[in-house]
PDB file of C-alpha atoms and ligand atoms in Angstrom:
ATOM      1  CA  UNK A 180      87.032  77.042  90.934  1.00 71.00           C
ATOM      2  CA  UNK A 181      85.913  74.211  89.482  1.00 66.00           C
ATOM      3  CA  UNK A 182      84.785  72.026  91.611  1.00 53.00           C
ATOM      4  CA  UNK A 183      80.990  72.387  91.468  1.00 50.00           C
ATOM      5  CA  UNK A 184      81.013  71.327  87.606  1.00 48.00           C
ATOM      6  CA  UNK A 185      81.281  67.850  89.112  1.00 45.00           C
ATOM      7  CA  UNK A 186      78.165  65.860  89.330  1.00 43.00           C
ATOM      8  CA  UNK A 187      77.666  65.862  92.981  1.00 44.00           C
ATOM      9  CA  UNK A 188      75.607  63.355  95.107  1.00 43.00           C
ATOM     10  CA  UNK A 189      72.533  65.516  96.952  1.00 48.00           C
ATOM     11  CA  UNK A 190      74.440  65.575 100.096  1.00 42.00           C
ATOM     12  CA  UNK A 191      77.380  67.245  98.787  1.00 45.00           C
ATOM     13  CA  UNK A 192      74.949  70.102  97.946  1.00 45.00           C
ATOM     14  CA  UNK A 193      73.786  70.580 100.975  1.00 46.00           C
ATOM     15  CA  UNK A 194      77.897  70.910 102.091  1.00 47.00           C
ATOM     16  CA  UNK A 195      78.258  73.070  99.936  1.00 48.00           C
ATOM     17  CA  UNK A 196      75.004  74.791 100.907  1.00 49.00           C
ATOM     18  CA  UNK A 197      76.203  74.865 104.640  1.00 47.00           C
ATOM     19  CA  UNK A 198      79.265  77.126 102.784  1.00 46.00           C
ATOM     20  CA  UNK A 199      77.422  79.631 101.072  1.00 45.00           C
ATOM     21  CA  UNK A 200      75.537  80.482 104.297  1.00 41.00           C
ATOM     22  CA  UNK A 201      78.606  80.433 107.024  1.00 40.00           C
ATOM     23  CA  UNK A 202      80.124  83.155 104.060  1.00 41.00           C
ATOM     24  CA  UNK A 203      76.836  84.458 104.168  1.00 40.00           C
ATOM     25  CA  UNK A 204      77.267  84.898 107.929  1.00 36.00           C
ATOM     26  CA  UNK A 205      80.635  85.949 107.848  1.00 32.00           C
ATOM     27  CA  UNK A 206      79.946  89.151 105.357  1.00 36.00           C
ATOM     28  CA  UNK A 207      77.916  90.211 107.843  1.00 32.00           C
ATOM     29  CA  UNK A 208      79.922  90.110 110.746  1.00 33.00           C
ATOM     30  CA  UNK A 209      82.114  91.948 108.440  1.00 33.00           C
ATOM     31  CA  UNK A 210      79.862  94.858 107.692  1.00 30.00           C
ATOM     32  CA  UNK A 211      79.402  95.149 111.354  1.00 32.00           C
ATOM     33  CA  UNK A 212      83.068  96.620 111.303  1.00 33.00           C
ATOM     34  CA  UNK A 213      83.456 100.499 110.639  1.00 49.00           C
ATOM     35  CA  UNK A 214      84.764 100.161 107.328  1.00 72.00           C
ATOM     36  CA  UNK A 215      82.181  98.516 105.481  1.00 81.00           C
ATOM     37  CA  UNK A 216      78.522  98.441 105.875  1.00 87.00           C
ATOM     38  CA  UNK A 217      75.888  96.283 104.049  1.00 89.00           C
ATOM     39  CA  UNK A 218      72.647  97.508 103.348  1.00 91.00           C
ATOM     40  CA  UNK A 219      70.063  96.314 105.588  1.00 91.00           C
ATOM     41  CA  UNK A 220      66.316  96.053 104.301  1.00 91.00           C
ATOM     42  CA  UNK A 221      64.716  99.101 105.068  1.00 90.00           C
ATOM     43  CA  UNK A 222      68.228 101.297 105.704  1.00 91.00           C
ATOM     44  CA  UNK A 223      68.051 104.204 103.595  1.00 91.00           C
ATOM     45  CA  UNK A 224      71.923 106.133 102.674  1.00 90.00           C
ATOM     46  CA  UNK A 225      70.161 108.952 105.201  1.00 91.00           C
ATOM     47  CA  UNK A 226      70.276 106.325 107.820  1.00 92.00           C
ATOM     48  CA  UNK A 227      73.763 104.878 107.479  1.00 90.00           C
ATOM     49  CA  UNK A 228      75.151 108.143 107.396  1.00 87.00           C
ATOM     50  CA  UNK A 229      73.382 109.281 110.826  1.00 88.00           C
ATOM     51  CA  UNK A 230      74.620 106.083 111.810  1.00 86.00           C
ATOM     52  CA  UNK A 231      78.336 107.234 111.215  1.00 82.00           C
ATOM     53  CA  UNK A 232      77.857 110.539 112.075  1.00 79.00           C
ATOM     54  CA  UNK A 233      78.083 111.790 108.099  1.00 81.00           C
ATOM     55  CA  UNK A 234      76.336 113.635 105.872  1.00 80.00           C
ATOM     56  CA  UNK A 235      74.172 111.790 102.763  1.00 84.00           C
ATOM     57  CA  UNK A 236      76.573 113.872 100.538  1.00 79.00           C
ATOM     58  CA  UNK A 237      79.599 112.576 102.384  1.00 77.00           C
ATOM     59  CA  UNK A 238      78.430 109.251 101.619  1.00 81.00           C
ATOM     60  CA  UNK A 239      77.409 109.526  98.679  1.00 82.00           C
ATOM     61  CA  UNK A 240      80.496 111.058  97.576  1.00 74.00           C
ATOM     62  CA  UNK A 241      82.878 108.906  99.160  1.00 75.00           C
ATOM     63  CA  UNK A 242      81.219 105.666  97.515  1.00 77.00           C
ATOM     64  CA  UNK A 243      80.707 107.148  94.440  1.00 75.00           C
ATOM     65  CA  UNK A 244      77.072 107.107  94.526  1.00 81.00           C
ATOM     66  CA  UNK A 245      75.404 109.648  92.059  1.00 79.00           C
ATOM     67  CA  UNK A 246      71.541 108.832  93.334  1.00 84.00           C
ATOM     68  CA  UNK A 247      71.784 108.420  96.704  1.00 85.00           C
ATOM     69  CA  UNK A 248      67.633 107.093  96.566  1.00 86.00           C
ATOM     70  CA  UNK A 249      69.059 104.098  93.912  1.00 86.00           C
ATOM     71  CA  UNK A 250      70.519 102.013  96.659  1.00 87.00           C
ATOM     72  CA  UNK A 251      70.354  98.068  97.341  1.00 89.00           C
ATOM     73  CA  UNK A 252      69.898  95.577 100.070  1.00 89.00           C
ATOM     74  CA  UNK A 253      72.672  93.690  99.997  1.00 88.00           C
ATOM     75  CA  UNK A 254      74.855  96.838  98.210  1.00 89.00           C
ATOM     76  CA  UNK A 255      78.127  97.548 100.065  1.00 86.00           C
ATOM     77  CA  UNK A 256      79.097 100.763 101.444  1.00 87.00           C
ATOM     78  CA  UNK A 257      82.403 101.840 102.268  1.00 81.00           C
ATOM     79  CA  UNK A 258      82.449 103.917 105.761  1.00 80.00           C
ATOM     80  CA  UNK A 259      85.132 106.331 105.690  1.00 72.00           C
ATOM     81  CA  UNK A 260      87.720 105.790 109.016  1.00 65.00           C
ATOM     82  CA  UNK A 261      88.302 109.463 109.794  1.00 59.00           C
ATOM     83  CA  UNK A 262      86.762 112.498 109.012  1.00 53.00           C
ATOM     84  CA  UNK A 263      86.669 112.969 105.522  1.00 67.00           C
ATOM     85  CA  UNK A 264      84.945 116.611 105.039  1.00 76.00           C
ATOM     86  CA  UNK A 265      86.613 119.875 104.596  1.00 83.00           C
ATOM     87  CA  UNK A 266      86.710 123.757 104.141  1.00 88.00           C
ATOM     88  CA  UNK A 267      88.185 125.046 101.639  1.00 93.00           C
ATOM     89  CA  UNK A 268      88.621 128.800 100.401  1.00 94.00           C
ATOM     90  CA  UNK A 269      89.096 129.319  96.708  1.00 94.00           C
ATOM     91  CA  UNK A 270      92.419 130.590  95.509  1.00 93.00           C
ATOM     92  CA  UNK A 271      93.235 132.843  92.743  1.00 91.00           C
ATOM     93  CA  UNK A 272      93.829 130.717  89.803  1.00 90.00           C
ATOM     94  CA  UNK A 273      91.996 127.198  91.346  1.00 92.00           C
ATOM     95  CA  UNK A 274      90.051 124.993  89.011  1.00 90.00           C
ATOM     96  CA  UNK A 275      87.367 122.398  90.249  1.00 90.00           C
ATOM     97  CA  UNK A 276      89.601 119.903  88.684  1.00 87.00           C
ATOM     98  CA  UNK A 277      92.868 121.557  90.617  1.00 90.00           C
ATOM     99  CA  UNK A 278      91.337 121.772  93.612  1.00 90.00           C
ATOM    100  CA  UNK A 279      90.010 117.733  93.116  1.00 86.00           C
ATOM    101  CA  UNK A 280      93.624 116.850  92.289  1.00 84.00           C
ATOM    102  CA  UNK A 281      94.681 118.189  95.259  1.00 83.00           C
ATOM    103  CA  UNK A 282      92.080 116.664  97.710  1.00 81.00           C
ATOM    104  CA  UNK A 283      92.060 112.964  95.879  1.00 76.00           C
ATOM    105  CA  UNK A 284      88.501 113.028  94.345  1.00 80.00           C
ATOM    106  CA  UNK A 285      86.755 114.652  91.071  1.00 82.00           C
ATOM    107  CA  UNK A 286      85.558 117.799  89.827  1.00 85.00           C
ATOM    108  CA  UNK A 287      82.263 116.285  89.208  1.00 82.00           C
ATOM    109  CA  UNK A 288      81.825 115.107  92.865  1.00 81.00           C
ATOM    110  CA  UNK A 289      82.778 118.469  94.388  1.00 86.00           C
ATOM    111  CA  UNK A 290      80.369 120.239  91.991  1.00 87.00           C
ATOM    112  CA  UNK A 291      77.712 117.915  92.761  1.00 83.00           C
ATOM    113  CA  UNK A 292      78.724 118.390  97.315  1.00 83.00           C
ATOM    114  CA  UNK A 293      78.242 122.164  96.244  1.00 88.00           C
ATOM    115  CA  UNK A 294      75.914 122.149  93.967  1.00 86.00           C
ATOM    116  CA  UNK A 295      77.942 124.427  91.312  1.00 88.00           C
ATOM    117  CA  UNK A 296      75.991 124.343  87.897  1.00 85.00           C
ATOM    118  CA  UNK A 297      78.724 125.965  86.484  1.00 84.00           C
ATOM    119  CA  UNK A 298      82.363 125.201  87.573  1.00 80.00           C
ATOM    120  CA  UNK A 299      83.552 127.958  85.319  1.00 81.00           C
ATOM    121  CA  UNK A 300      81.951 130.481  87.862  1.00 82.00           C
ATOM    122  CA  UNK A 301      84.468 129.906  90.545  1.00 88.00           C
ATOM    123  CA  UNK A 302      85.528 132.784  92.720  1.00 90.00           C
ATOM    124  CA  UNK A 303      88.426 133.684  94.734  1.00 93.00           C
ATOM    125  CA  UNK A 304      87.451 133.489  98.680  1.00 94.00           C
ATOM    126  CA  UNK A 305      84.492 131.134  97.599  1.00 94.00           C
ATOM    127  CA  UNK A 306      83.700 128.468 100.212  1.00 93.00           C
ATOM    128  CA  UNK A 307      83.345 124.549  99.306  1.00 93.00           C
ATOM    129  CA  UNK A 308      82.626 121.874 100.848  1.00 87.00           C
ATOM    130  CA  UNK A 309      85.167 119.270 100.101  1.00 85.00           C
ATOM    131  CA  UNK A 310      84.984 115.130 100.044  1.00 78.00           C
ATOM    132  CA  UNK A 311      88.636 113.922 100.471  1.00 73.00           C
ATOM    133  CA  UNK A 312      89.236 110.410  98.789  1.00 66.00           C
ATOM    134  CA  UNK A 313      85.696 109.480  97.119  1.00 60.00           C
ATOM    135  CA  UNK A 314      86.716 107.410  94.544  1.00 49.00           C
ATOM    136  CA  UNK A 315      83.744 107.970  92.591  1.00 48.00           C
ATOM    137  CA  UNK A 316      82.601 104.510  89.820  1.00 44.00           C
ATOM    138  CA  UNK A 317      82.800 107.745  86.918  1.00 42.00           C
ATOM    139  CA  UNK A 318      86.721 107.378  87.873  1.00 47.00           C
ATOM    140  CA  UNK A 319      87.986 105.315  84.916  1.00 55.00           C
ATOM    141  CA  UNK A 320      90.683 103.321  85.377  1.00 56.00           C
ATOM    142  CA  UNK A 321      93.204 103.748  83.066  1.00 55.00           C
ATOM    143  CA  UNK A 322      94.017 100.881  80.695  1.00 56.00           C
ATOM    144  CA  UNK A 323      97.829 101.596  80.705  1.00 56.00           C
ATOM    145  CA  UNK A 324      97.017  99.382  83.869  1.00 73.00           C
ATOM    146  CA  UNK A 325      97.704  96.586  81.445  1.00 88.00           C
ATOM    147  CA  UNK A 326     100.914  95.619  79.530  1.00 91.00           C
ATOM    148  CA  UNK A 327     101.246  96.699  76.108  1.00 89.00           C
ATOM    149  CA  UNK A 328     101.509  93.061  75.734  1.00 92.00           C
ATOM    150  CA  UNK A 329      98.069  91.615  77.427  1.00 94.00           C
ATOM    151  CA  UNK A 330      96.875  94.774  76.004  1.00 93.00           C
ATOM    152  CA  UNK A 331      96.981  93.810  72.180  1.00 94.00           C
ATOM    153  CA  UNK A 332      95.680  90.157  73.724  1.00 96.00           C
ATOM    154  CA  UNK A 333      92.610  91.507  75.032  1.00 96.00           C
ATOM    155  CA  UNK A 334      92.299  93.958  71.906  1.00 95.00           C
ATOM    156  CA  UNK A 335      93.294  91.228  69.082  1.00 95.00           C
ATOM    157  CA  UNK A 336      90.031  89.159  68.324  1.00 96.00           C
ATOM    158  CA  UNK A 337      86.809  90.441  66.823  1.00 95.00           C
ATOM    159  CA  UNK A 338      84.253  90.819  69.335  1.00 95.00           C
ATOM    160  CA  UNK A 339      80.627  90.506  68.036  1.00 94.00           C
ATOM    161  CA  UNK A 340      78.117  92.641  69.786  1.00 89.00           C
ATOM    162  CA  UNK A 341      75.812  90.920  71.686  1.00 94.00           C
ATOM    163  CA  UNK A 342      77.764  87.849  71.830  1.00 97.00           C
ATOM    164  CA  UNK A 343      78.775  87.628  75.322  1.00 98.00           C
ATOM    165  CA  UNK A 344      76.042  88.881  78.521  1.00 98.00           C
ATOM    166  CA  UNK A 345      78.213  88.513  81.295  1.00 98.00           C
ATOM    167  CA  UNK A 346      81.691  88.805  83.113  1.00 98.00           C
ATOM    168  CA  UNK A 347      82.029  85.951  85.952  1.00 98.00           C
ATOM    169  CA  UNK A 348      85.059  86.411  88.269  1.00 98.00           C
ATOM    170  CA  UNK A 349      86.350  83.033  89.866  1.00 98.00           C
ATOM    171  CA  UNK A 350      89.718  82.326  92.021  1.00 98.00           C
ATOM    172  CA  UNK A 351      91.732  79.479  91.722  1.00 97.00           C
ATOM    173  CA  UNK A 352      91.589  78.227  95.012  1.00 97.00           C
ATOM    174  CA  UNK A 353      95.342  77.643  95.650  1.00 97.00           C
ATOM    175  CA  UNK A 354      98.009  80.025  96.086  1.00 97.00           C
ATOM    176  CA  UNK A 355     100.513  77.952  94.121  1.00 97.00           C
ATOM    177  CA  UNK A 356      98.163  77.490  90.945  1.00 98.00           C
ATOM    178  CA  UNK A 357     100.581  77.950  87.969  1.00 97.00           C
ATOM    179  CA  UNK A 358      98.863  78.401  83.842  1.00 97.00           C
ATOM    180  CA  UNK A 359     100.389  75.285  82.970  1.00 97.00           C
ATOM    181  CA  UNK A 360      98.753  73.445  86.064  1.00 97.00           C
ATOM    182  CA  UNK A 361      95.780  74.909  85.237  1.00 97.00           C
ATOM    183  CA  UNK A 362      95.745  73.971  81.499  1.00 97.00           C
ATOM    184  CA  UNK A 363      96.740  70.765  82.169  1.00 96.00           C
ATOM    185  CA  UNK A 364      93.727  69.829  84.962  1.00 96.00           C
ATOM    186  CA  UNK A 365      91.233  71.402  82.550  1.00 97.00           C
ATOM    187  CA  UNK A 366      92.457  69.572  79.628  1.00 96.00           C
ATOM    188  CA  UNK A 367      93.561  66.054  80.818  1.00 95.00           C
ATOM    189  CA  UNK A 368      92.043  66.273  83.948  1.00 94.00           C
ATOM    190  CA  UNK A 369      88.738  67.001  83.545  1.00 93.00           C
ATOM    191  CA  UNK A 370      88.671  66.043  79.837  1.00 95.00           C
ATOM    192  CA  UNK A 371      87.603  69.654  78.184  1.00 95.00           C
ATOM    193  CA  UNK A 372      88.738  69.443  75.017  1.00 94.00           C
ATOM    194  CA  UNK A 373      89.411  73.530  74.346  1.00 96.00           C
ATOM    195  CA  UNK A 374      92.261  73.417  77.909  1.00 96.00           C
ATOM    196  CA  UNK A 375      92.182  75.959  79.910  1.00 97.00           C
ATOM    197  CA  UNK A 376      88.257  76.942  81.130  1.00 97.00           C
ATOM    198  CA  UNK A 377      88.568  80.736  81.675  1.00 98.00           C
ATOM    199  CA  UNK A 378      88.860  83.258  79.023  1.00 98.00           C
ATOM    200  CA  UNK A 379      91.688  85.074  81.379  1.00 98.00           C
ATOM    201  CA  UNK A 380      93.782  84.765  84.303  1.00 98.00           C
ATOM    202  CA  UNK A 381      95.028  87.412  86.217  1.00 98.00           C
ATOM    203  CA  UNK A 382      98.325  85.994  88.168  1.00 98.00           C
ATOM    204  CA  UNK A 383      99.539  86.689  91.801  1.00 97.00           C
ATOM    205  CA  UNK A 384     103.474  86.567  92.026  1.00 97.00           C
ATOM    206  CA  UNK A 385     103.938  82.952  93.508  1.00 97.00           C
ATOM    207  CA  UNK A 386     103.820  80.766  89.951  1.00 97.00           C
ATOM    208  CA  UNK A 387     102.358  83.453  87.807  1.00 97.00           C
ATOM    209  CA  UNK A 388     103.519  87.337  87.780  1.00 97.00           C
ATOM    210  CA  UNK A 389     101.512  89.570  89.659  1.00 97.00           C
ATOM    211  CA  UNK A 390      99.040  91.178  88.610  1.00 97.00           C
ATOM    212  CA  UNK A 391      99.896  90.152  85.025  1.00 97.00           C
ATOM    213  CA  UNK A 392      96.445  89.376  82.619  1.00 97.00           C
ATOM    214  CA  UNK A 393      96.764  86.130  80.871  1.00 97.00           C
ATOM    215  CA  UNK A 394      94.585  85.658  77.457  1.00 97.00           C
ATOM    216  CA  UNK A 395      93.549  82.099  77.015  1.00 97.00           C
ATOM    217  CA  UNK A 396      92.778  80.722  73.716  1.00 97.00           C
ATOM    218  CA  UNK A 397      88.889  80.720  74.352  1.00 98.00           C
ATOM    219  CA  UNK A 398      89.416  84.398  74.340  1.00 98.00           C
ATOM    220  CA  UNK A 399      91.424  84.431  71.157  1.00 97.00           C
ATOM    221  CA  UNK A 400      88.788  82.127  69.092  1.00 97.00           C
ATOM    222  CA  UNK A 401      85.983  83.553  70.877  1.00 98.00           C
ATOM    223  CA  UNK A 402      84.436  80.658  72.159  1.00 98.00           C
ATOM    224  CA  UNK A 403      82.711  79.433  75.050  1.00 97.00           C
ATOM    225  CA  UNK A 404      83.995  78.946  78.487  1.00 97.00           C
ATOM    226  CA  UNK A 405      84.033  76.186  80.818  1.00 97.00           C
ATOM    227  CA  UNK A 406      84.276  77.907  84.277  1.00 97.00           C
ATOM    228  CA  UNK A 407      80.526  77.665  85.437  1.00 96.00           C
ATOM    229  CA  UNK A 408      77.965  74.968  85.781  1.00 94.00           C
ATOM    230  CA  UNK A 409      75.642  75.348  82.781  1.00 95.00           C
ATOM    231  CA  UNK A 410      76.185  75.008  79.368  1.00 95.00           C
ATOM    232  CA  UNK A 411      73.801  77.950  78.487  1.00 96.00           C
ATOM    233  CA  UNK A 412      76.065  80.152  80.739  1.00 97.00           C
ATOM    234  CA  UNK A 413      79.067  79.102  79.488  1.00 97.00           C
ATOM    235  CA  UNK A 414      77.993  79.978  75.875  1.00 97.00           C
ATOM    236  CA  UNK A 415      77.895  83.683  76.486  1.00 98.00           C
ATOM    237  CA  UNK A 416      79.835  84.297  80.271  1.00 98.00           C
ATOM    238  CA  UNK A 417      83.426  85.449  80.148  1.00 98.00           C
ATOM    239  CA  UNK A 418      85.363  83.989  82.326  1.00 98.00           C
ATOM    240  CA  UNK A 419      88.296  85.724  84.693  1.00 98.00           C
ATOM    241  CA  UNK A 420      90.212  83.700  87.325  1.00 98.00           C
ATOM    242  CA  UNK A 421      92.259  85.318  89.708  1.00 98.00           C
ATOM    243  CA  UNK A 422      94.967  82.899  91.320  1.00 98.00           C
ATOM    244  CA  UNK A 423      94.825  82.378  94.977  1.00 98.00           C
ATOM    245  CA  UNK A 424      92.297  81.601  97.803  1.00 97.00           C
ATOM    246  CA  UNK A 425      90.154  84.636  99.132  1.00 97.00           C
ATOM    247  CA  UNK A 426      89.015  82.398 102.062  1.00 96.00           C
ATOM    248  CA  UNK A 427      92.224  82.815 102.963  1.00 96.00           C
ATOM    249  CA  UNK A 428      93.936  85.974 101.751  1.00 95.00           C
ATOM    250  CA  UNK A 429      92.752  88.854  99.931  1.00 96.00           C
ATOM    251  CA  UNK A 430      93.914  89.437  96.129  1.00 97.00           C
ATOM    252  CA  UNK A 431      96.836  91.208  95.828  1.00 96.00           C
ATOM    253  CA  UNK A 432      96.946  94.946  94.981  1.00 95.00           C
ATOM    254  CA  UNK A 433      98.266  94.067  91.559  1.00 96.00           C
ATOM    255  CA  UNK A 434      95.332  91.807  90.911  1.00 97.00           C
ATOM    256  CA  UNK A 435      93.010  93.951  92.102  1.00 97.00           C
ATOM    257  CA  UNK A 436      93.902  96.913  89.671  1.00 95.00           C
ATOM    258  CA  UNK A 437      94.316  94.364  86.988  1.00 97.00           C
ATOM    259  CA  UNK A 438      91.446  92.738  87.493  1.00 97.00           C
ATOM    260  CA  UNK A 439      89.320  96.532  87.967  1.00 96.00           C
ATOM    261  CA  UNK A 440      91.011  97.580  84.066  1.00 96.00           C
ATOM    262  CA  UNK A 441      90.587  94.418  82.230  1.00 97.00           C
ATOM    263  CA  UNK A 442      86.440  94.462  83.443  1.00 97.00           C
ATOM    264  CA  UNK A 443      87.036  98.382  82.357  1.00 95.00           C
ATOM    265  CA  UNK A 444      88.257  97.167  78.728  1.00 95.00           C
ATOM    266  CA  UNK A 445      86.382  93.875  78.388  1.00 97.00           C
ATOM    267  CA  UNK A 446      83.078  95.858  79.203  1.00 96.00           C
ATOM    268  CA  UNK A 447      84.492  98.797  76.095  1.00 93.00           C
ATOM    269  CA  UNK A 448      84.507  95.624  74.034  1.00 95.00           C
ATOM    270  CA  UNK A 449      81.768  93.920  74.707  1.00 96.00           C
ATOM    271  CA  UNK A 450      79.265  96.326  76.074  1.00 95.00           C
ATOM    272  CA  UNK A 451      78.456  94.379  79.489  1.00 97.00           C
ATOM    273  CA  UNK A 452      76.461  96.450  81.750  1.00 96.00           C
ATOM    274  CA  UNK A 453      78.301  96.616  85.053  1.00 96.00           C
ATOM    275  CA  UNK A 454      75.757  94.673  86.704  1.00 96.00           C
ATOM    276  CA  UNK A 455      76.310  91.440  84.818  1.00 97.00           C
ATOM    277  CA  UNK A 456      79.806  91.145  86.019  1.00 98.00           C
ATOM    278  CA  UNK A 457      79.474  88.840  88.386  1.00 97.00           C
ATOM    279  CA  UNK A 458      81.386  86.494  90.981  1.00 98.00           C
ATOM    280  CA  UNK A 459      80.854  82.951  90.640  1.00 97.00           C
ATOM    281  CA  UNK A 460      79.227  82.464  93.475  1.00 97.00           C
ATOM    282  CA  UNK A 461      76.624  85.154  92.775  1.00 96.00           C
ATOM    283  CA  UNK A 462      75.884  83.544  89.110  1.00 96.00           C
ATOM    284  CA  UNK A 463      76.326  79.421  89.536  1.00 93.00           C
ATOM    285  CA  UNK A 464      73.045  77.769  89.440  1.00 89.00           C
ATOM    286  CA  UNK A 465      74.468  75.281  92.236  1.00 92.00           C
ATOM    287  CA  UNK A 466      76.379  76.684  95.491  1.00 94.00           C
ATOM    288  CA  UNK A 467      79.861  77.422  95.622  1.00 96.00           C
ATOM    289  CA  UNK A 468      82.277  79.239  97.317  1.00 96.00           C
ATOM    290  CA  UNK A 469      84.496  80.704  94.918  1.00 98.00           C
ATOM    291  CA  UNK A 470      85.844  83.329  94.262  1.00 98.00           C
ATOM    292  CA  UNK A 471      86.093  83.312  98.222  1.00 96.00           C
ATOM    293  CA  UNK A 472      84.839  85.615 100.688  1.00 95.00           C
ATOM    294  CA  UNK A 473      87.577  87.882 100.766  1.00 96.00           C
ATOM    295  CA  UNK A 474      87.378  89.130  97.248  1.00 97.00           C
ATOM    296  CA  UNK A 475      85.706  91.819  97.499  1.00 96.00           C
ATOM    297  CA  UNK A 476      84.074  92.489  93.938  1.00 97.00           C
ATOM    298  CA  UNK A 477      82.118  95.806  94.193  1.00 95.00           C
ATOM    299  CA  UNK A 478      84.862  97.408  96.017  1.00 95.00           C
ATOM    300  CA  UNK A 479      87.699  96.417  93.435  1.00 96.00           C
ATOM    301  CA  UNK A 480      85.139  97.726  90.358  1.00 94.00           C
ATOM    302  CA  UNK A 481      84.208 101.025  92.458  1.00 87.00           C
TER     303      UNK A 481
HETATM  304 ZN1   ZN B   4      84.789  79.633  90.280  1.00 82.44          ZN
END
């Protein structure tokens, strides 16, 4: 959203300022709740899984954490709902990655629950130790996510290495947000002379298709955006707006796959570490609330 690029008078700030910390507050009422913790300073993974009655491997595993020591205040952990852990006796014929098919998680995360050095070695009657449903961050989405379509979009312009350091993710702010709306409050609205300020938007069924990735020109010529409040930012931060409110609702499904491939792609292309993709909120030098609190960014990119 755009609404912070506005010059605003000192005590609009501190409105604004009184936003950020009631979301502030609300995450963490929300990570109260058993299906998502935040890390506390001083919690450890050890810790949070005692807490919830799992193992660190569990926990690990089912966030997709390969150093379980490398965690963050502030870092989001999913808390499996029901138990998650179980037996399982090697079959004639099983594979780590048949046996992860099966089970919805990866060869690599069983291996590393049992610590097999080498999954060739499997034998029949063997006992593992198995992680249902980790969705582990080495899980790649796949791109056929996308449209052939917003596909060649995304895949069209030269990219120079180097030229762009981060991924910002905005929302709209209104459900009934349509690209033309958009373009036209960017351009004649607010007077920016390249239209439409994010590189892409990813729609949400009401005026735009769901889930579908729009590439705006700024995308297509490679040029700055106009979606946070700094020039210098602007020069090298991608831009993604999802359409809706996530103070309100949470993205769709569609948008939330979209949104996890096109980082995927966009990150191929530009080489953006994972950490610089960012919500607005997180990057803006002055408070704001988008891309809402219900957007959920580590757990769509997980
Ligand atoms: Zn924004």
């Amino acid at each position: 959203m755009l609404l912070n690029l506005v010059k605003q008078k000192h005590t609009v700030v501190i409105f604004f300022r009184s936003i950020v910390i009631s979301v502030f507050l609300c995450l963490s009422q929300v990570s109260s709740n058993a299906k998502t913790h935040i890390i506390a300073k001083g919690e450890t993974i050890g810790i949070i899984a005692k807490k919830y009655k799992l193992t660190i491997s569990e926990l690990a595993g089912y966030n997709g954490i390969r150093n379980p020591n490398r965690v963050k205040v502030g870092q989001r952990i999913n808390i499996p709902e029901n138990s998650i852990s179980i037996n399982y006796t090697v079959k004639l014929g099983d594979t780590l990655s048949s046996i992860a098919k099966k089970h919805q998680t990866t060869p690599d995360n069983i291996a590393k629950t049992n610590k097999i050095s080498n999954p060739r070695k499997l034998k029949p009657g063997q006992k593992l130790k198995i992680i249902k449903g980790s969705s582990p961050k080495s899980t790649k989405p796949k791109v056929s996510n996308i449209s052939e379509d917003s596909l060649s979009k995304i895949n069209r312009p030269r990219v120079r290495r180097g030229r762009w350091k981060h991924i910002v993710v905005h929302h709209s702010g209104d459900n009934t947000n349509s690209l033309q709306g958009m373009e036209h409050y960017h351009r004649r609205v607010r007077r920016m002379e390249n239209g439409l300020a994010y590189h892409f938007v990813i729609g949400n069924g009401v005026n735009t298709v769901d889930g579908k990735i729009y590439t705006g020109s700024r995308w297509s010529r490679q040029i700055r955006g106009g979606h946070v409040a700094s020039t210098a930012l602007n020069d090298i931060a991608i831009g993604i707006c999802l359409v809706g409110n996530f103070d309100k609702r949470t993205p769709t499904a569609k948008q939330r796959s979209s949104l996890k491939a096109l980082v995927y792609r966009l990150r191929q292309r530009t080489g953006i570490p994972l950490r610089e993709v960012r919500t607005h909120r997180n990057i803006n030098p002055k408070p704001t609330a988008c891309p809402g609190r219900l957007l959920n960014l580590k757990g769509i990119l997980n």
